[in-house]
């Protein structure tokens, strides 16, 4: 029987625009892109030039620090652009897709009959290795490490997030094969974090794992929060994490011997008439997954959820780890004396407006307006109400600002990445970009301590 951990701290943001549980196939995307900027701390080195012909699974670039970690094309076709930014930094490698995908062939077979090094080699050569992230730091896992445990959160509690039980309802076989492969990579256990209020029909049937159920508001579904309550990270500990759809990708690799980059996306947001799920491939063009036209000038497109996602243009490409696209109305307006109005249509976690008197099931249409500007960093006690972890967030962020590494360690920087403290940024009365502050601190830790 699974343990149940009840979390009281956190916040569910009641956004309108949840995806209906209907599945469609996206239109074929003409181009796909892999973006080095999706991988914190990565220094990419190109493996191809513009004009090169690639197959699905052919390397596009690799990690300069760990050359065996390759980032491969999700489709076959021609490399049509290497987009660069300031100082010639590589922003994305764009591949124009063939009408019919041709795949590189990799080793296949039952993971239970393969050795650890053979499984590692398959993941590295196929380009599936970057799906494994390392805690602490939230960077791509290092092949030389052996993790203490591997954690997988089987539910996402972020606003309008995908329902994995629906998305992977027909993928139990591939998920189990993926779990069998991951089990070979650790001397410890593979942990599944399950929602306490669900039947867990698919995930509950998986063998060879330890399961723990979680109840409570967001961020109960964050794998970092789950690790903190099952096995808190101490200095020197290394855990790996991976998303459920990526486990399925690994299962398909060992079943079929190809890099099948299938990805189910939840199209969400209040501007959409019919929010729904669509099936596409990693790195697809945004316009190909949109099932209806939207006013791109007055709406913001986010690859990911509203707390941690990345803004993209309608002709841009999805991020590597995204399984959600969110559309929000732009908040490009000025509201005079907005703070003095009743705000009956505004959601307010601090109960500043009278909207809290209504039904708790009510959903709100929200936009991107900050309703204020950045101010001095003050102690309000709001961060602690939405962070169900045993750390002092304000003190941690201030230790990062003064670059005090000893204090960062003592205050728990090993336990958190951006997604874990995203709600702190949402409720921040000072409008501080604390996700950027945290990443700066993590980069300092990597630079100084490795």
Coordinates of C-alpha atoms in Angstrom, one line a residue:
X1 CA 0.0 0.0 0.0
X2 CA 1.3 3.5 -0.9
X3 CA 2.1 6.0 1.7
X4 CA 0.0 9.2 1.5
X5 CA 1.8 12.5 2.2
X6 CA -0.6 15.4 2.8
X7 CA 0.6 18.9 1.9
X8 CA -1.2 21.9 3.3
X9 CA 1.0 24.7 1.8
X10 CA 0.7 25.7 -1.8
X11 CA -1.9 27.3 -4.1
X12 CA -4.1 26.2 -6.9
X13 CA -4.5 29.0 -9.5
X14 CA -8.1 28.7 -10.9
X15 CA -7.4 29.5 -14.6
X16 CA -10.1 29.1 -17.2
X17 CA -9.2 27.1 -20.3
X18 CA -8.5 23.5 -19.1
X19 CA -8.1 21.0 -22.0
X20 CA -11.1 18.7 -22.7
X21 CA -10.2 15.1 -22.7
X22 CA -10.3 14.7 -26.5
X23 CA -7.3 13.8 -28.6
X24 CA -6.5 15.0 -32.1
X25 CA -3.5 14.7 -34.3
X26 CA -1.6 17.9 -35.0
X27 CA -1.1 19.1 -38.6
X28 CA 2.3 17.9 -39.9
X29 CA 4.9 20.6 -38.9
X30 CA 7.1 21.7 -41.8
X31 CA 10.0 22.5 -39.4
X32 CA 11.2 21.2 -36.0
X33 CA 13.8 22.7 -33.7
X34 CA 15.9 21.7 -30.8
X35 CA 17.0 24.6 -28.6
X36 CA 20.2 24.5 -26.5
X37 CA 18.6 27.2 -24.3
X38 CA 16.1 24.6 -23.0
X39 CA 19.1 22.9 -21.1
X40 CA 20.5 25.1 -18.3
X41 CA 24.2 25.1 -18.1
X42 CA 24.7 23.6 -21.6
X43 CA 27.5 24.7 -23.9
X44 CA 26.6 23.3 -27.3
X45 CA 28.9 22.3 -30.0
X46 CA 27.4 21.7 -33.5
X47 CA 27.6 18.3 -35.1
X48 CA 26.0 19.5 -38.4
X49 CA 26.0 22.5 -40.7
X50 CA 23.2 24.1 -42.6
X51 CA 22.2 22.0 -45.6
X52 CA 23.1 18.7 -43.9
X53 CA 20.7 15.8 -44.3
X54 CA 19.7 14.0 -41.1
X55 CA 17.6 11.1 -39.9
X56 CA 15.4 11.0 -36.8
X57 CA 18.0 10.3 -34.1
X58 CA 20.9 11.9 -35.9
X59 CA 23.0 14.2 -33.7
X60 CA 22.5 18.0 -34.2
X61 CA 24.8 19.1 -31.4
X62 CA 26.5 17.8 -28.2
X63 CA 27.5 19.0 -24.8
X64 CA 31.0 20.5 -24.8
X65 CA 31.5 19.4 -21.1
X66 CA 30.1 15.9 -21.7
X67 CA 30.7 15.1 -25.4
X68 CA 28.9 11.8 -25.1
X69 CA 25.6 13.6 -24.4
X70 CA 24.1 14.2 -27.8
X71 CA 21.0 16.1 -28.8
X72 CA 19.4 14.5 -31.8
X73 CA 16.9 15.4 -34.5
X74 CA 13.2 14.4 -33.8
X75 CA 12.6 14.0 -37.6
X76 CA 14.5 13.3 -40.8
X77 CA 15.1 16.1 -43.3
X78 CA 17.4 19.0 -44.0
X79 CA 19.1 21.3 -41.4
X80 CA 17.8 24.6 -42.8
X81 CA 18.9 27.1 -40.0
X82 CA 21.3 27.4 -37.1
X83 CA 19.8 30.4 -35.3
X84 CA 22.3 32.4 -33.3
X85 CA 22.0 35.2 -30.7
X86 CA 24.4 37.6 -29.0
X87 CA 28.1 36.5 -29.2
X88 CA 27.0 33.8 -31.7
X89 CA 25.3 31.9 -29.0
X90 CA 23.3 29.0 -30.6
X91 CA 19.6 29.5 -30.0
X92 CA 18.1 26.7 -32.0
X93 CA 18.8 24.2 -34.8
X94 CA 16.0 24.0 -37.2
X95 CA 15.2 20.9 -39.4
X96 CA 12.9 20.9 -42.4
X97 CA 11.0 17.6 -42.2
X98 CA 10.7 15.0 -44.9
X99 CA 7.2 13.9 -45.9
X100 CA 8.0 10.5 -44.4
X101 CA 10.3 10.1 -41.4
X102 CA 13.4 8.0 -41.8
X103 CA 14.9 6.7 -38.6
X104 CA 18.4 5.9 -37.4
X105 CA 18.5 2.3 -36.0
X106 CA 19.6 1.7 -32.5
X107 CA 20.0 -1.4 -30.3
X108 CA 16.7 -2.9 -29.1
X109 CA 15.8 -5.6 -26.7
X110 CA 14.5 -6.2 -23.2
X111 CA 16.2 -3.9 -20.7
X112 CA 16.2 -6.8 -18.2
X113 CA 18.7 -8.7 -20.4
X114 CA 21.0 -5.6 -21.0
X115 CA 23.8 -4.4 -18.8
X116 CA 23.8 -0.9 -17.3
X117 CA 26.5 0.3 -19.7
X118 CA 24.6 -1.0 -22.7
X119 CA 21.4 0.9 -21.6
X120 CA 23.5 4.0 -21.0
X121 CA 25.0 3.7 -24.5
X122 CA 21.6 3.3 -26.1
X123 CA 20.2 6.4 -24.4
X124 CA 23.3 8.5 -25.2
X125 CA 23.6 7.6 -28.9
X126 CA 19.8 7.9 -29.5
X127 CA 19.6 11.4 -28.0
X128 CA 17.2 10.3 -25.2
X129 CA 19.7 10.9 -22.4
X130 CA 18.8 14.7 -22.1
X131 CA 15.4 13.6 -20.8
X132 CA 17.1 12.6 -17.6
X133 CA 17.6 15.6 -15.2
X134 CA 19.9 15.8 -12.2
X135 CA 19.0 17.0 -8.8
X136 CA 20.5 19.1 -7.4
X137 CA 20.6 21.9 -10.0
X138 CA 18.0 20.6 -12.6
X139 CA 20.5 20.1 -15.4
X140 CA 21.0 17.3 -17.8
X141 CA 22.2 14.2 -15.9
X142 CA 25.9 13.4 -16.1
X143 CA 26.6 10.0 -17.6
X144 CA 29.5 9.3 -15.1
X145 CA 27.2 9.6 -12.1
X146 CA 25.1 6.8 -10.5
X147 CA 22.0 8.3 -8.9
X148 CA 21.0 7.4 -5.4
X149 CA 17.4 7.0 -6.7
X150 CA 15.3 8.0 -9.7
X151 CA 12.0 10.0 -9.1
X152 CA 9.1 10.4 -11.5
X153 CA 6.1 12.5 -10.7
X154 CA 3.0 10.9 -12.4
X155 CA 0.9 14.0 -12.0
X156 CA 1.3 17.7 -12.8
X157 CA -0.4 20.1 -10.4
X158 CA 0.6 23.3 -12.3
X159 CA -2.3 25.5 -13.7
X160 CA -4.1 23.7 -16.6
X161 CA -1.5 21.0 -16.8
X162 CA -1.8 17.7 -18.7
X163 CA -3.6 14.7 -17.1
X164 CA -1.0 11.9 -17.5
X165 CA -3.5 9.1 -16.8
X166 CA -5.4 10.3 -19.9
X167 CA -2.4 11.0 -22.1
X168 CA -0.7 7.7 -21.4
X169 CA -3.8 5.5 -21.0
X170 CA -2.6 3.3 -24.0
X171 CA 1.1 3.4 -23.2
X172 CA 1.4 1.1 -20.1
X173 CA 3.6 -1.4 -22.0
X174 CA 6.1 1.2 -23.1
X175 CA 6.1 2.9 -19.7
X176 CA 6.9 -0.4 -18.0
X177 CA 9.8 -1.1 -20.4
X178 CA 11.1 2.4 -19.7
X179 CA 10.9 1.8 -16.0
X180 CA 12.8 -1.5 -16.5
X181 CA 15.6 0.4 -18.3
X182 CA 15.7 3.2 -15.6
X183 CA 15.9 0.6 -12.8
X184 CA 19.2 -0.6 -14.3
X185 CA 20.7 2.9 -14.0
X186 CA 20.5 3.2 -10.2
X187 CA 21.6 1.1 -7.2
X188 CA 18.6 2.5 -5.4
X189 CA 14.9 2.6 -6.3
X190 CA 12.7 4.1 -8.9
X191 CA 10.0 6.2 -7.2
X192 CA 6.6 7.1 -8.6
X193 CA 4.7 10.0 -7.1
X194 CA 0.9 9.5 -7.5
X195 CA -2.1 11.7 -6.8
X196 CA -4.0 10.6 -3.8
X197 CA -7.4 11.6 -5.3
X198 CA -7.1 9.4 -8.5
X199 CA -7.7 5.8 -9.3
X200 CA -4.1 5.6 -10.8
X201 CA -5.3 2.8 -13.1
X202 CA -2.3 2.9 -15.3
X203 CA 0.5 4.0 -13.0
X204 CA -0.7 1.9 -10.1
X205 CA -0.2 -1.3 -12.2
X206 CA 3.5 -0.6 -12.9
X207 CA 5.9 -3.2 -11.4
X208 CA 9.4 -2.7 -9.9
X209 CA 8.8 0.7 -8.4
X210 CA 8.1 2.3 -5.0
X211 CA 5.0 4.5 -5.0
X212 CA 4.0 7.4 -2.7
X213 CA 0.7 9.3 -2.9
X214 CA 0.5 13.0 -2.4
X215 CA -2.5 15.2 -1.7
X216 CA -2.7 19.0 -1.5
X217 CA -2.5 22.0 -3.7
X218 CA 0.2 22.9 -6.3
X219 CA 3.2 22.3 -6.1
X220 CA 2.3 18.8 -4.8
X221 CA 2.9 17.4 -8.3
X222 CA 6.5 18.8 -8.5
X223 CA 9.1 16.1 -8.4
X224 CA 11.4 18.3 -6.3
X225 CA 8.7 18.7 -3.6
X226 CA 8.1 14.9 -3.6
X227 CA 11.9 14.3 -3.2
X228 CA 12.0 16.7 -0.3
X229 CA 9.3 14.7 1.5
X230 CA 10.6 11.2 0.7
X231 CA 14.4 11.6 0.8
X232 CA 15.7 15.2 1.2
X233 CA 18.8 16.1 -0.8
X234 CA 22.0 16.5 1.3
X235 CA 25.3 17.7 0.0
X236 CA 26.8 15.0 -2.2
X237 CA 23.5 13.3 -3.0
X238 CA 22.6 12.9 -6.6
X239 CA 19.1 12.0 -7.8
X240 CA 17.7 11.8 -11.3
X241 CA 14.3 12.8 -12.4
X242 CA 12.3 12.2 -15.7
X243 CA 8.8 13.0 -16.9
X244 CA 6.3 10.2 -17.6
X245 CA 6.1 10.9 -21.4
X246 CA 9.9 10.7 -21.6
X247 CA 9.8 7.3 -19.8
X248 CA 7.5 6.1 -22.6
X249 CA 10.0 7.4 -25.2
X250 CA 12.7 5.3 -23.6
X251 CA 10.3 2.3 -23.7
X252 CA 9.8 2.8 -27.4
X253 CA 13.5 3.0 -28.0
X254 CA 14.1 -0.5 -26.5
X255 CA 10.9 -1.9 -28.2
X256 CA 11.4 -0.5 -31.7
X257 CA 15.1 0.4 -31.8
X258 CA 14.2 4.0 -33.0
X259 CA 14.0 7.5 -31.5
X260 CA 10.2 8.0 -31.6
X261 CA 9.8 11.7 -30.5
X262 CA 6.0 11.5 -30.1
X263 CA 4.6 14.1 -27.6
X264 CA 1.0 14.7 -26.5
X265 CA 0.4 18.4 -25.8
X266 CA -2.4 20.0 -23.8
X267 CA -3.6 23.1 -25.6
X268 CA -5.0 25.3 -22.9
X269 CA -6.0 28.9 -22.1
X270 CA -9.1 31.1 -21.9
X271 CA -8.7 32.6 -25.5
X272 CA -9.2 29.1 -27.0
X273 CA -12.7 28.0 -27.9
X274 CA -11.9 24.3 -27.7
X275 CA -8.9 23.6 -25.4
X276 CA -7.9 20.0 -26.1
X277 CA -5.0 17.5 -26.4
X278 CA -3.1 17.1 -29.6
X279 CA -0.5 14.6 -30.7
X280 CA 2.7 15.9 -32.3
X281 CA 6.5 15.5 -32.1
X282 CA 9.1 17.1 -29.8
X283 CA 10.2 20.6 -31.1
X284 CA 7.2 21.0 -33.5
X285 CA 6.3 24.4 -34.9
X286 CA 3.6 26.2 -32.7
X287 CA 1.4 27.0 -35.7
X288 CA 1.1 23.3 -36.5
X289 CA -0.3 22.3 -33.1
X290 CA -2.8 25.2 -32.9
X291 CA -6.2 23.8 -33.8
X292 CA -7.8 27.2 -34.2
X293 CA -6.7 30.7 -35.2
X294 CA -5.9 33.2 -32.4
X295 CA -5.1 36.9 -32.3
X296 CA -1.3 36.6 -31.9
X297 CA -0.9 40.3 -31.2
X298 CA -3.3 40.4 -28.2
X299 CA -2.5 37.0 -26.8
X300 CA 0.7 35.5 -25.4
X301 CA 1.7 32.0 -26.4
X302 CA 3.6 30.1 -23.7
X303 CA 5.4 26.8 -24.3
X304 CA 4.7 25.2 -20.9
X305 CA 2.6 26.4 -18.0
X306 CA 2.0 29.9 -16.9
X307 CA 4.4 29.7 -14.0
X308 CA 7.5 28.3 -15.7
X309 CA 6.9 28.3 -19.4
X310 CA 8.7 30.2 -22.2
X311 CA 7.0 32.8 -24.4
X312 CA 7.2 31.9 -28.1
X313 CA 5.9 33.4 -31.3
X314 CA 3.2 31.7 -33.4
X315 CA 5.9 30.7 -35.9
X316 CA 8.3 29.6 -33.1
X317 CA 8.9 26.0 -31.9
X318 CA 8.0 24.2 -28.7
X319 CA 10.5 23.7 -26.0
X320 CA 12.1 20.2 -25.5
X321 CA 10.5 19.4 -22.2
X322 CA 7.1 21.0 -22.9
X323 CA 3.9 19.0 -22.8
X324 CA 1.6 22.0 -22.7
X325 CA 0.9 25.1 -24.6
X326 CA -0.9 27.9 -22.8
X327 CA -2.5 31.0 -24.3
X328 CA -3.1 34.0 -22.2
X329 CA -4.6 37.4 -23.1
X330 CA -2.0 40.2 -23.1
X331 CA -2.3 42.6 -20.2
X332 CA -1.2 45.6 -22.1
X333 CA -3.5 48.1 -20.5
X334 CA -3.3 50.6 -17.6
X335 CA -5.9 50.4 -14.8
X336 CA -6.2 53.6 -12.8
X337 CA -6.8 53.1 -9.0
X338 CA -7.2 49.3 -9.7
X339 CA -6.1 48.6 -6.1
X340 CA -9.1 50.6 -4.8
X341 CA -11.8 48.7 -6.8
X342 CA -13.7 45.7 -5.4
X343 CA -12.1 43.4 -7.9
X344 CA -14.9 40.9 -8.0
X345 CA -13.6 39.4 -11.2
X346 CA -9.9 39.2 -10.0
X347 CA -8.4 36.2 -8.3
X348 CA -6.4 37.2 -5.3
X349 CA -4.5 34.6 -3.1
X350 CA -4.1 37.2 -0.4
X351 CA -7.8 38.1 -0.4
X352 CA -7.1 41.7 -1.4
X353 CA -10.2 41.7 -3.5
X354 CA -13.8 40.5 -2.6
X355 CA -13.7 37.8 -5.2
X356 CA -12.8 35.3 -2.4
X357 CA -16.4 35.5 -1.2
X358 CA -17.6 33.6 -4.3
X359 CA -17.6 29.8 -5.0
X360 CA -14.2 28.0 -4.5
X361 CA -14.9 26.2 -7.8
X362 CA -15.0 29.4 -9.7
X363 CA -12.5 29.8 -12.6
X364 CA -11.0 33.1 -13.6
X365 CA -9.9 34.7 -16.9
X366 CA -6.4 36.1 -16.1
X367 CA -4.0 38.0 -18.3
X368 CA -0.3 38.9 -18.3
X369 CA -0.7 42.3 -16.5
X370 CA 1.6 42.6 -13.5
X371 CA -0.7 45.1 -11.7
X372 CA 2.4 46.8 -10.4
X373 CA 6.1 47.1 -10.8
X374 CA 9.2 45.9 -9.2
X375 CA 9.8 47.3 -5.7
X376 CA 12.2 46.8 -2.8
X377 CA 12.6 43.1 -1.6
X378 CA 10.6 43.0 1.6
X379 CA 9.7 40.2 4.0
X380 CA 5.9 39.6 3.8
X381 CA 5.6 35.9 4.8
X382 CA 3.8 35.2 1.5
X383 CA 6.5 32.9 0.1
X384 CA 6.3 30.5 3.0
X385 CA 2.6 30.0 2.6
X386 CA 3.0 28.4 -0.9
X387 CA 6.3 26.5 -0.5
X388 CA 5.7 23.1 1.2
X389 CA 9.5 22.5 1.8
X390 CA 11.6 22.9 4.9
X391 CA 13.6 25.9 3.7
X392 CA 13.6 29.6 4.3
X393 CA 13.0 31.1 0.8
X394 CA 13.6 34.8 1.5
X395 CA 16.8 34.1 3.3
X396 CA 17.9 31.8 0.5
X397 CA 17.3 34.4 -2.2
X398 CA 19.1 37.0 -0.2
X399 CA 22.1 34.7 0.3
X400 CA 22.2 34.3 -3.5
X401 CA 22.1 38.1 -4.1
X402 CA 25.1 38.6 -1.8
X403 CA 26.9 35.5 -3.3
X404 CA 27.3 33.7 0.0
X405 CA 27.9 30.0 -1.0
X406 CA 28.0 28.7 2.6
X407 CA 24.6 30.3 3.3
X408 CA 23.2 29.0 0.1
X409 CA 24.1 25.4 1.1
X410 CA 22.8 25.8 4.6
X411 CA 19.5 27.3 3.4
X412 CA 18.7 24.5 0.9
X413 CA 19.7 25.5 -2.6
X414 CA 20.3 21.8 -3.4
X415 CA 16.6 21.1 -3.0
X416 CA 15.0 23.6 -5.4
X417 CA 15.0 24.6 -9.0
X418 CA 12.8 27.2 -10.8
X419 CA 9.6 25.2 -10.8
X420 CA 9.6 24.6 -7.1
X421 CA 9.7 28.3 -6.2
X422 CA 7.5 29.6 -9.1
X423 CA 4.5 30.1 -6.8
X424 CA 6.7 32.4 -4.6
X425 CA 7.2 34.6 -7.7
X426 CA 3.5 34.5 -8.5
X427 CA 2.5 35.8 -5.0
X428 CA 5.5 38.1 -4.6
X429 CA 4.2 41.6 -3.7
X430 CA 7.6 43.1 -4.8
X431 CA 7.3 41.6 -8.3
X432 CA 10.8 40.1 -8.0
X433 CA 12.1 37.7 -10.7
X434 CA 13.2 35.1 -8.2
X435 CA 13.4 32.3 -10.7
X436 CA 16.2 34.1 -12.4
X437 CA 17.9 34.8 -9.0
X438 CA 17.7 31.1 -8.1
X439 CA 19.2 30.1 -11.5
X440 CA 22.0 32.6 -11.0
X441 CA 22.7 31.0 -7.6
X442 CA 22.7 27.5 -9.1
X443 CA 25.1 28.6 -11.8
X444 CA 27.4 30.0 -9.1
X445 CA 27.3 26.7 -7.2
X446 CA 28.1 24.7 -10.4
X447 CA 31.0 27.0 -11.2
X448 CA 32.5 27.0 -7.7
X449 CA 31.8 23.4 -6.6
X450 CA 31.2 21.5 -9.8

